[in-house]
Amino acid sequence: MSQRETWATRVGFILAAVGSAVGLGNVWQFPFQTGANGGAAFIVVYLLAVFLIGFPAMLAEFVIGRRAERNPIDAFARLGHRNWRVVGILGTLSAFWILAFYSVVGGWVIRYIIGSVRGAYFSGSEAYFGAVSAGPEAVAFHALFMAITVGIVAFGIAGGIERSTKLMVPSIVLLLGGLAIWATTLDGGGAGYAYYLSPDVDTLVSNIGSILPAAVGQAFFTLSLGMGAMITYASYLGRDDSLPIDGATIVVLNTFVGLLAGLVVFPILFSLGIEPGSGGLGAAFITLAGAFAQLPAGRLLGAVFFIVLLLAALSSAISLLEVVTSYLADNTSYSRPALATALGGAIFALGIPSAFGLSILAWYNAIAYNLLLPLSVLTLLVFVGWVDTGDAVAELRRGTGLSESGAVAWLWFVRTIVPLGVLVTLLLGLQTLAVDAGLLAEAIV
Ligand code: PHE
């Protein structure tokens, strides 16, 4: 068997993982989730969820991936627990499912870059969104986005993913930072900062039942957990660096980019008197595009913003495609370009229905958020926390100065608090799905 690929450098792995984490979730969904869930109150719960639930769960994925050096499905067999492959299958299917509609949104973003340059949405952002978000044109841009994703993955771990994310991630930070600095010059943007940065305890307490699942779901999505992505990326490590330090770097950088995106979006909206969080998957595109249309140099600003969004989306999409590709690359002798192309084609096909209607896309998204992600993370935590415990502790300590008791503290967390938090999220999420399904049935009858 030929030598399995590895990252060329430690920084390369970290940036690739940051690229996976930083995506549509940070730049597009996060500011609007914040808006829809009470502003800064949401951010407090979200940050707690990221550090107390997301970070330990990410380490759990790393520990499995690095030790097994296999794709998420075979990893469990390699660690001696064949039956637990079902957890890997669930994660891999989730990656397949999520990329299908993620790529449709990626296609919108490409369309919006062109639209910004030409000022195409300046005369009516809502009508424009309606015209480009669903229908044959949306399918065409979905295909284009997927083709670029396939093109990167075809070049492999070090040659494709590592090389491209080394360029994309710093570009995202620089461009977004530039936009955030520019946003400080906006008249009336101050209310945006206040809304965003000063939590209101009453809002928090009275809405905790809806804020909690939204915040935990957002934390998983943004950290790329539950889809095998972090297992896969860690499986290419081939080195003994400190997983806790690398993981913490990734989590902090991802959070930083999310907060930075908020520092761009909220001042813009408030300076124009637009209320954030009017909900819905399209709202972000409509309100922001509408805002750019009213700003001086809006074409340039709009183009830069959507370029950031595209880089973020691409560096995440490649990690999703890599999850599925790695399974076949580990198990067949077909070339990586052939596998990436075939899988990209299949995922493209699965995404087509969601390019024909916003409500279909919202349904794809709801299944992922409310069911696949929490279920997959929960089973994974049970595996690491209760089944594979001794080896997991040793693996976490490998290459670190971490004491036995430090690693055991992590394990204790992974056994108790973290899965409990996820379980609550899953139950609340299923309830949301049931309500949605009821509404759907009513609409049909
Ligand atoms: N983390 C990405 C985002 O925030 C989404 C993603 C999830 C990417 C899972 C890869 C794996 O947009």
CSV table of N, CA, C and O and ligand atoms in Angstrom, one decimal, residues 17-29 95 98 102 218-230 254 312-313 315-320 323 373, ligand 1:
chain,number,residue,atom,x,y,z
A,17,ALA,N,-7.4,23.6,9.2
A,17,ALA,CA,-8.5,23.4,10.1
A,17,ALA,C,-9.2,24.7,10.4
A,17,ALA,O,-10.4,24.8,10.5
A,18,VAL,N,-8.4,25.8,10.5
A,18,VAL,CA,-9.1,27.1,10.6
A,18,VAL,C,-9.9,27.4,9.4
A,18,VAL,O,-11.1,27.9,9.5
A,19,GLY,N,-9.4,27.1,8.2
A,19,GLY,CA,-10.1,27.3,7.0
A,19,GLY,C,-11.4,26.5,7.0
A,19,GLY,O,-12.5,27.0,6.5
A,20,SER,N,-11.4,25.3,7.5
A,20,SER,CA,-12.6,24.5,7.6
A,20,SER,C,-13.6,25.2,8.5
A,20,SER,O,-14.8,25.3,8.2
A,21,ALA,N,-13.1,25.6,9.7
A,21,ALA,CA,-14.0,26.2,10.7
A,21,ALA,C,-14.6,27.5,10.2
A,21,ALA,O,-15.8,27.8,10.3
A,22,VAL,N,-13.7,28.4,9.7
A,22,VAL,CA,-14.2,29.7,9.2
A,22,VAL,C,-14.9,29.5,7.9
A,22,VAL,O,-14.3,29.1,6.9
A,23,GLY,N,-16.2,29.8,7.9
A,23,GLY,CA,-17.0,29.5,6.7
A,23,GLY,C,-18.2,30.4,6.7
A,23,GLY,O,-18.3,31.4,7.4
A,24,LEU,N,-19.2,29.9,5.9
A,24,LEU,CA,-20.4,30.7,5.8
A,24,LEU,C,-21.0,30.8,7.2
A,24,LEU,O,-21.7,31.8,7.5
A,25,GLY,N,-20.7,29.9,8.1
A,25,GLY,CA,-21.2,29.9,9.5
A,25,GLY,C,-20.7,31.1,10.2
A,25,GLY,O,-21.5,31.7,10.9
A,26,ASN,N,-19.5,31.6,10.0
A,26,ASN,CA,-19.0,32.7,10.8
A,26,ASN,C,-19.4,34.0,10.1
A,26,ASN,O,-19.8,35.0,10.8
A,27,VAL,N,-19.3,34.1,8.8
A,27,VAL,CA,-19.4,35.4,8.2
A,27,VAL,C,-20.9,35.7,7.9
A,27,VAL,O,-21.3,36.9,7.9
A,28,TRP,N,-21.6,34.7,7.6
A,28,TRP,CA,-23.0,34.9,7.1
A,28,TRP,C,-24.0,34.5,8.2
A,28,TRP,O,-24.8,35.3,8.6
A,29,GLN,N,-23.9,33.3,8.8
A,29,GLN,CA,-24.9,32.9,9.8
A,29,GLN,C,-24.7,33.5,11.2
A,29,GLN,O,-25.7,33.8,11.8
A,95,ALA,N,-21.4,14.9,6.2
A,95,ALA,CA,-20.6,15.8,5.3
A,95,ALA,C,-21.1,15.8,3.9
A,95,ALA,O,-21.2,16.9,3.3
A,98,ILE,N,-24.4,18.0,4.0
A,98,ILE,CA,-24.2,19.4,4.2
A,98,ILE,C,-23.5,20.1,3.0
A,98,ILE,O,-23.9,21.1,2.5
A,102,TYR,N,-24.5,23.5,1.0
A,102,TYR,CA,-23.5,24.5,1.3
A,102,TYR,C,-23.0,25.0,-0.1
A,102,TYR,O,-22.7,26.2,-0.2
A,218,GLN,N,-24.8,26.3,16.6
A,218,GLN,CA,-23.9,27.2,15.9
A,218,GLN,C,-22.5,26.9,16.3
A,218,GLN,O,-21.6,26.9,15.4
A,219,ALA,N,-22.2,26.6,17.5
A,219,ALA,CA,-20.8,26.2,17.9
A,219,ALA,C,-20.3,25.0,17.2
A,219,ALA,O,-19.2,25.0,16.7
A,220,PHE,N,-21.2,24.0,17.1
A,220,PHE,CA,-20.7,22.8,16.3
A,220,PHE,C,-20.5,23.1,14.9
A,220,PHE,O,-19.5,22.7,14.3
A,221,PHE,N,-21.5,23.8,14.3
A,221,PHE,CA,-21.4,24.0,12.9
A,221,PHE,C,-20.1,24.8,12.6
A,221,PHE,O,-19.3,24.5,11.7
A,222,THR,N,-19.9,25.9,13.4
A,222,THR,CA,-18.8,26.7,13.1
A,222,THR,C,-17.4,26.0,13.3
A,222,THR,O,-16.5,26.3,12.6
A,223,LEU,N,-17.4,25.1,14.3
A,223,LEU,CA,-16.1,24.4,14.5
A,223,LEU,C,-16.0,23.2,13.7
A,223,LEU,O,-15.0,22.4,13.9
A,224,SER,N,-16.9,23.0,12.7
A,224,SER,CA,-16.8,21.8,11.8
A,224,SER,C,-16.9,20.5,12.5
A,224,SER,O,-16.2,19.6,12.2
A,225,LEU,N,-17.6,20.4,13.6
A,225,LEU,CA,-17.7,19.2,14.4
A,225,LEU,C,-18.9,18.3,13.9
A,225,LEU,O,-19.8,18.8,13.4
A,226,GLY,N,-18.7,17.0,14.1
A,226,GLY,CA,-19.8,16.1,13.8
A,226,GLY,C,-19.9,15.7,12.4
A,226,GLY,O,-20.8,14.9,12.0
A,227,MET,N,-19.0,16.1,11.5
A,227,MET,CA,-19.0,15.7,10.1
A,227,MET,C,-17.8,15.0,9.7
A,227,MET,O,-17.5,14.9,8.6
A,228,GLY,N,-17.0,14.6,10.7
A,228,GLY,CA,-15.8,13.8,10.4
A,228,GLY,C,-14.7,14.7,9.9
A,228,GLY,O,-13.6,14.2,9.6
A,229,ALA,N,-14.9,16.0,9.7
A,229,ALA,CA,-13.9,16.8,9.1
A,229,ALA,C,-12.6,16.9,10.0
A,229,ALA,O,-11.5,16.8,9.5
A,230,MET,N,-12.8,17.1,11.3
A,230,MET,CA,-11.6,17.2,12.1
A,230,MET,C,-11.0,15.9,12.4
A,230,MET,O,-9.7,15.8,12.6
A,254,ASN,N,-10.9,31.0,15.0
A,254,ASN,CA,-12.3,30.9,14.4
A,254,ASN,C,-13.2,31.9,15.1
A,254,ASN,O,-14.0,32.6,14.5
A,312,ALA,N,-14.1,32.0,2.5
A,312,ALA,CA,-14.5,31.3,3.7
A,312,ALA,C,-15.2,30.0,3.3
A,312,ALA,O,-15.0,28.9,3.9
A,313,ALA,N,-16.2,30.1,2.4
A,313,ALA,CA,-17.0,29.0,2.0
A,313,ALA,C,-16.1,27.9,1.3
A,313,ALA,O,-16.3,26.7,1.6
A,315,SER,N,-12.9,27.3,1.6
A,315,SER,CA,-11.9,26.6,2.5
A,315,SER,C,-12.7,25.6,3.5
A,315,SER,O,-12.1,24.8,4.1
A,316,SER,N,-14.0,25.8,3.6
A,316,SER,CA,-14.8,24.9,4.4
A,316,SER,C,-15.3,23.7,3.5
A,316,SER,O,-15.2,22.6,3.9
A,317,ALA,N,-15.7,24.1,2.3
A,317,ALA,CA,-16.2,23.0,1.4
A,317,ALA,C,-15.2,21.9,1.1
A,317,ALA,O,-15.5,20.8,1.1
A,318,ILE,N,-13.9,22.4,1.0
A,318,ILE,CA,-12.9,21.4,0.7
A,318,ILE,C,-12.8,20.3,1.8
A,318,ILE,O,-12.5,19.2,1.6
A,319,SER,N,-13.0,20.8,3.0
A,319,SER,CA,-12.9,19.8,4.1
A,319,SER,C,-14.0,18.8,4.1
A,319,SER,O,-13.9,17.7,4.5
A,320,LEU,N,-15.2,19.3,3.7
A,320,LEU,CA,-16.3,18.4,3.6
A,320,LEU,C,-16.1,17.4,2.5
A,320,LEU,O,-16.4,16.2,2.7
A,323,VAL,N,-13.6,14.7,3.6
A,323,VAL,CA,-14.1,13.6,4.4
A,323,VAL,C,-14.5,12.4,3.6
A,323,VAL,O,-14.2,11.2,3.8
A,373,LEU,N,-25.9,16.8,13.1
A,373,LEU,CA,-24.8,17.3,13.9
A,373,LEU,C,-24.8,16.9,15.3
A,373,LEU,O,-23.9,16.3,15.8
B,1,PHE,N1,-17.4,25.4,9.8
B,1,PHE,C1,-18.0,25.7,8.6
B,1,PHE,C2,-18.7,27.1,8.6
B,1,PHE,O1,-18.8,27.7,9.6
B,1,PHE,C3,-19.0,24.7,8.1
B,1,PHE,C4,-18.4,23.3,8.1
B,1,PHE,C5,-19.0,22.4,8.8
B,1,PHE,C6,-17.3,23.0,7.3
B,1,PHE,C7,-18.4,21.1,8.9
B,1,PHE,C8,-16.8,21.7,7.3
B,1,PHE,C9,-17.3,20.8,8.1
B,1,PHE,O2,-19.2,27.5,7.7
